[in-house]
mmCIF file of C-alpha atoms in Angstrom:
data_model
loop_
_atom_site.group_PDB
_atom_site.id
_atom_site.type_symbol
_atom_site.label_atom_id
_atom_site.label_comp_id
_atom_site.label_asym_id
_atom_site.label_seq_id
_atom_site.Cartn_x
_atom_site.Cartn_y
_atom_site.Cartn_z
ATOM 1 C CA THR A 18 107.667 -53.366 46.515
ATOM 2 C CA ALA A 19 110.548 -54.162 48.825
ATOM 3 C CA THR A 20 111.159 -57.470 47.052
ATOM 4 C CA ALA A 21 111.360 -55.707 43.678
ATOM 5 C CA ALA A 22 113.748 -53.084 45.090
ATOM 6 C CA VAL A 23 116.102 -55.724 46.520
ATOM 7 C CA LEU A 24 115.955 -57.733 43.299
ATOM 8 C CA CYS A 25 116.619 -54.670 41.151
ATOM 9 C CA TRP A 26 119.525 -53.659 43.388
ATOM 10 C CA GLY A 27 121.046 -57.144 43.020
ATOM 11 C CA VAL A 28 120.750 -57.054 39.231
ATOM 12 C CA ALA A 29 122.091 -53.488 39.034
ATOM 13 C CA SER A 30 125.056 -54.406 41.261
ATOM 14 C CA ALA A 31 125.942 -57.306 38.970
ATOM 15 C CA CYS A 32 125.829 -54.973 35.967
ATOM 16 C CA GLU A 33 127.971 -52.336 37.724
ATOM 17 C CA ARG A 34 130.631 -54.951 38.460
ATOM 18 C CA GLY A 35 130.766 -55.701 34.711
ATOM 19 C CA ARG A 36 129.200 -59.156 34.967
ATOM 20 C CA ALA A 37 126.106 -60.187 33.115
ATOM 21 C CA PRO A 38 123.431 -61.431 35.499
ATOM 22 C CA ALA A 39 123.220 -65.220 35.635
ATOM 23 C CA ALA A 40 119.441 -65.459 35.592
ATOM 24 C CA ARG A 41 116.502 -63.504 34.270
ATOM 25 C CA VAL A 42 113.508 -62.753 36.420
ATOM 26 C CA ASP A 43 110.287 -63.295 34.477
ATOM 27 C CA THR A 44 107.555 -62.307 36.900
ATOM 28 C CA LEU A 45 107.135 -60.799 40.299
ATOM 29 C CA PRO A 46 103.871 -61.463 42.135
ATOM 30 C CA ALA A 47 101.837 -58.447 43.152
ATOM 31 C CA ALA A 48 98.292 -57.905 44.323
ATOM 32 C CA ASP A 49 96.646 -57.689 40.899
ATOM 33 C CA THR A 50 99.513 -57.209 38.447
ATOM 34 C CA ALA A 51 102.881 -58.698 37.618
ATOM 35 C CA ALA A 52 106.023 -57.022 36.344
ATOM 36 C CA VAL A 53 108.716 -58.231 33.997
ATOM 37 C CA ILE A 54 112.290 -57.170 34.646
ATOM 38 C CA ARG A 55 114.479 -57.187 31.552
ATOM 39 C CA VAL A 56 118.208 -56.677 31.720
ATOM 40 C CA ASP A 57 120.167 -55.457 28.717
ATOM 41 C CA SER A 58 123.418 -53.627 28.162
ATOM 42 C CA ALA A 59 121.782 -50.181 27.809
ATOM 43 C CA THR A 60 119.942 -50.058 31.090
ATOM 44 C CA PRO A 61 120.480 -52.330 34.069
ATOM 45 C CA THR A 62 116.766 -52.650 34.771
ATOM 46 C CA ASP A 63 113.612 -51.898 32.879
ATOM 47 C CA VAL A 64 110.277 -52.652 34.545
ATOM 48 C CA GLU A 65 107.420 -53.305 32.123
ATOM 49 C CA PRO A 66 103.898 -53.741 33.548
ATOM 50 C CA MET A 67 101.936 -56.764 32.364
ATOM 51 C CA PRO A 68 98.213 -57.499 32.498
ATOM 52 C CA PRO A 69 97.094 -59.885 35.214
ATOM 53 C CA SER A 70 97.430 -63.530 34.212
ATOM 54 C CA PRO A 71 94.233 -65.580 33.801
ATOM 55 C CA ARG A 72 93.269 -67.378 36.965
ATOM 56 C CA GLU A 73 91.444 -70.675 37.199
ATOM 57 C CA SER A 74 89.231 -69.006 39.816
ATOM 58 C CA ASP A 75 87.870 -66.794 37.001
ATOM 59 C CA ASP A 76 86.296 -69.927 35.502
ATOM 60 C CA THR A 77 82.695 -70.804 36.160
ATOM 61 C CA THR A 78 81.196 -74.252 36.778
ATOM 62 C CA VAL A 79 77.609 -75.013 35.781
ATOM 63 C CA GLN A 80 75.556 -78.205 35.843
ATOM 64 C CA GLY A 81 72.499 -79.000 33.745
ATOM 65 C CA ILE A 82 71.033 -80.763 30.714
ATOM 66 C CA VAL A 83 72.589 -80.242 27.258
ATOM 67 C CA ARG A 84 70.102 -79.121 24.579
ATOM 68 C CA ALA A 85 70.402 -78.069 20.946
ATOM 69 C CA VAL A 86 67.930 -75.225 20.360
ATOM 70 C CA GLY A 87 66.907 -73.133 17.369
ATOM 71 C CA ALA A 88 67.301 -73.733 13.664
ATOM 72 C CA ASP A 89 70.317 -73.062 11.459
ATOM 73 C CA PRO A 90 71.906 -70.622 11.021
ATOM 74 C CA PHE A 91 70.881 -69.505 14.509
ATOM 75 C CA GLY A 92 70.971 -72.880 16.267
ATOM 76 C CA ARG A 93 72.708 -72.849 19.617
ATOM 77 C CA LEU A 94 73.958 -75.386 22.088
ATOM 78 C CA VAL A 95 72.771 -74.606 25.618
ATOM 79 C CA LEU A 96 72.895 -76.010 29.101
ATOM 80 C CA GLU A 97 69.526 -75.853 30.847
ATOM 81 C CA SER A 98 70.200 -75.192 34.496
ATOM 82 C CA GLY A 99 67.733 -74.115 37.157
ATOM 83 C CA GLY A 100 65.231 -72.677 34.679
ATOM 84 C CA THR A 101 67.832 -70.700 32.717
ATOM 85 C CA SER A 102 69.716 -71.461 29.519
ATOM 86 C CA ILE A 103 73.463 -70.954 29.316
ATOM 87 C CA GLY A 104 75.165 -70.994 25.905
ATOM 88 C CA LEU A 105 78.002 -73.472 25.343
ATOM 89 C CA ILE A 106 80.840 -72.564 22.972
ATOM 90 C CA GLY A 107 84.449 -73.539 22.345
ATOM 91 C CA VAL A 108 86.430 -76.491 21.069
ATOM 92 C CA LEU A 109 84.359 -78.977 23.096
ATOM 93 C CA ALA A 110 81.020 -77.762 21.693
ATOM 94 C CA GLU A 111 80.927 -80.497 19.031
ATOM 95 C CA GLU A 112 81.368 -83.217 21.666
ATOM 96 C CA LEU A 113 78.755 -81.600 23.873
ATOM 97 C CA GLY A 114 76.406 -81.475 20.873
ATOM 98 C CA ALA A 115 76.507 -85.289 20.843
ATOM 99 C CA LEU A 116 75.262 -85.238 24.458
ATOM 100 C CA SER A 117 71.850 -83.641 23.924
ATOM 101 C CA GLY A 118 69.550 -84.686 26.782
ATOM 102 C CA VAL A 119 72.471 -85.734 29.011
ATOM 103 C CA GLU A 120 73.212 -84.137 32.396
ATOM 104 C CA VAL A 121 76.724 -82.685 32.516
ATOM 105 C CA ARG A 122 78.897 -80.388 34.600
ATOM 106 C CA VAL A 123 80.946 -77.920 32.554
ATOM 107 C CA ARG A 124 83.791 -75.635 33.573
ATOM 108 C CA GLY A 125 85.066 -72.732 31.515
ATOM 109 C CA ARG A 126 85.376 -69.017 31.077
ATOM 110 C CA PRO A 127 82.301 -66.843 31.007
ATOM 111 C CA SER A 128 82.036 -65.244 27.578
ATOM 112 C CA ASP A 129 80.162 -62.337 26.065
ATOM 113 C CA SER A 130 76.996 -63.571 24.405
ATOM 114 C CA ARG A 131 75.717 -62.118 21.172
ATOM 115 C CA PRO A 132 72.118 -62.338 20.007
ATOM 116 C CA PRO A 133 70.199 -64.540 19.767
ATOM 117 C CA PRO A 134 69.849 -65.419 23.467
ATOM 118 C CA PRO A 135 70.895 -66.871 25.905
ATOM 119 C CA ALA A 136 72.360 -63.944 27.798
ATOM 120 C CA ARG A 137 75.092 -66.055 29.486
ATOM 121 C CA THR A 138 77.669 -68.164 27.641
ATOM 122 C CA VAL A 139 80.539 -70.400 28.790
ATOM 123 C CA ASP A 140 83.601 -71.204 26.671
ATOM 124 C CA VAL A 141 83.895 -74.814 27.873
ATOM 125 C CA ALA A 142 87.358 -76.029 28.960
ATOM 126 C CA THR A 143 86.270 -79.337 30.541
ATOM 127 C CA TYR A 144 83.091 -81.288 31.103
ATOM 128 C CA GLU A 145 81.932 -84.324 33.048
ATOM 129 C CA ILE A 146 78.950 -86.545 32.256
ATOM 130 C CA LEU A 147 76.851 -86.890 35.415
ATOM 131 C CA SER A 148 73.861 -88.955 34.297
ATOM 132 C CA VAL A 149 71.915 -90.276 31.337
ATOM 133 C CA ALA A 150 68.186 -90.532 32.110
ATOM 134 C CA GLY A 151 69.047 -90.569 35.811
ATOM 135 C CA ARG A 152 71.670 -93.326 35.526
ATOM 136 C CA LEU A 153 75.427 -93.034 35.920
ATOM 137 C CA PRO A 154 77.130 -94.032 32.652
ATOM 138 C CA THR A 155 80.510 -95.609 32.040
ATOM 139 C CA VAL A 156 82.491 -93.159 29.895
ATOM 140 C CA GLY A 157 85.688 -93.930 27.994
ATOM 141 C CA THR A 158 87.270 -95.134 24.785
ATOM 142 C CA LEU A 159 85.864 -98.261 23.159
ATOM 143 C CA VAL A 160 88.690 -100.762 22.575
ATOM 144 C CA ARG A 161 88.908 -104.240 21.065
ATOM 145 C CA ASP A 162 90.720 -106.872 23.142
ATOM 146 C CA GLY A 163 90.749 -110.090 21.134
ATOM 147 C CA ASP A 164 87.081 -110.882 20.506
ATOM 148 C CA ALA A 165 85.898 -108.658 23.368
ATOM 149 C CA LEU A 166 84.950 -104.980 23.328
ATOM 150 C CA LYS A 167 85.842 -102.989 26.458
ATOM 151 C CA VAL A 168 85.437 -99.549 27.969
ATOM 152 C CA ASN A 169 87.755 -98.687 30.856
ATOM 153 C CA GLY A 170 88.736 -102.356 31.095
ATOM 154 C CA ILE A 171 85.105 -103.480 31.477
ATOM 155 C CA VAL A 172 83.994 -106.194 29.038
ATOM 156 C CA LEU A 173 80.800 -105.289 27.177
ATOM 157 C CA ALA A 174 78.027 -107.763 26.332
ATOM 158 C CA GLY A 175 75.028 -107.345 24.018
ATOM 159 C CA VAL A 176 76.870 -104.755 21.918
ATOM 160 C CA PRO A 177 74.783 -103.371 19.008
ATOM 161 C CA ASP A 178 76.326 -103.399 15.513
ATOM 162 C CA GLU A 179 76.703 -99.591 15.322
ATOM 163 C CA LEU A 180 78.678 -99.606 18.565
ATOM 164 C CA ARG A 181 80.815 -102.548 17.343
ATOM 165 C CA GLY A 182 81.855 -100.385 14.400
ATOM 166 C CA ALA A 183 82.956 -97.514 16.650
ATOM 167 C CA VAL A 184 86.190 -98.981 18.054
ATOM 168 C CA GLY A 185 88.459 -96.101 19.095
ATOM 169 C CA ALA A 186 85.533 -93.729 19.744
ATOM 170 C CA ARG A 187 84.864 -91.959 23.037
ATOM 171 C CA VAL A 188 81.515 -93.347 24.232
ATOM 172 C CA TRP A 189 79.107 -93.499 27.140
ATOM 173 C CA ILE A 190 77.434 -96.785 28.086
ATOM 174 C CA VAL A 191 74.527 -97.431 30.415
ATOM 175 C CA GLY A 192 73.841 -101.046 31.269
ATOM 176 C CA THR A 193 73.482 -103.793 33.832
ATOM 177 C CA GLU A 194 76.448 -105.554 35.364
ATOM 178 C CA GLY A 195 76.437 -109.327 35.211
ATOM 179 C CA ASP A 196 79.085 -112.081 35.318
ATOM 180 C CA GLY A 197 81.975 -109.599 35.105
ATOM 181 C CA THR A 198 80.506 -107.828 32.077
ATOM 182 C CA LEU A 199 78.431 -104.758 31.388
ATOM 183 C CA ILE A 200 75.324 -105.599 29.351
ATOM 184 C CA VAL A 201 74.703 -102.604 27.071
ATOM 185 C CA GLU A 202 71.211 -101.093 27.401
ATOM 186 C CA ALA A 203 71.924 -97.630 25.996
ATOM 187 C CA TYR A 204 74.964 -95.905 24.550
ATOM 188 C CA GLY A 205 76.120 -92.760 22.845
ATOM 189 C CA ILE A 206 79.095 -91.936 20.646
ATOM 190 C CA ILE A 207 80.655 -88.725 21.922
ATOM 191 C CA ARG A 208 83.605 -88.436 19.558
ATOM 192 C CA ARG A 209 84.538 -90.727 16.676
ATOM 193 C CA PRO A 210 88.189 -91.746 16.188
#
């Protein structure tokens, strides 16, 4: 491109004058590819093609209910969405496994799926909990503040013993607000400390 030609000319001119170039150009944008320009003492410019960089737009976003299906060793974690099942894999799969029956929105890269089904799989990069049994949960880390337990700064009331023992865990809580507190009706431990 014209930009590359001007840039290469500038680098070559600096080399011809016996000065080392002050800066190195790492990438040049192009339609679908990028190029790296390396300058060394043997040749003033050397253009090396690079594969296109991953784009966030290549990610897919899917919403549905998390389900664990099948028996070991062929058990799979899937997202049921619009009558289809989409496999969930990646570093967040363990957390998502703790959310069986919960409605979530996941974002990640589509991935090749191997048998057994489902045919589509997403390597999950991020997820968001949308609802638990149709209710919006409070999601965060359970912390102790004096005698109180809190999630996202909200004081919890009616906390079951198992939840009391999970300080430091990432949790979801569904409850009723009252007197500046959230009265716990249901909860789930997403990730232990």
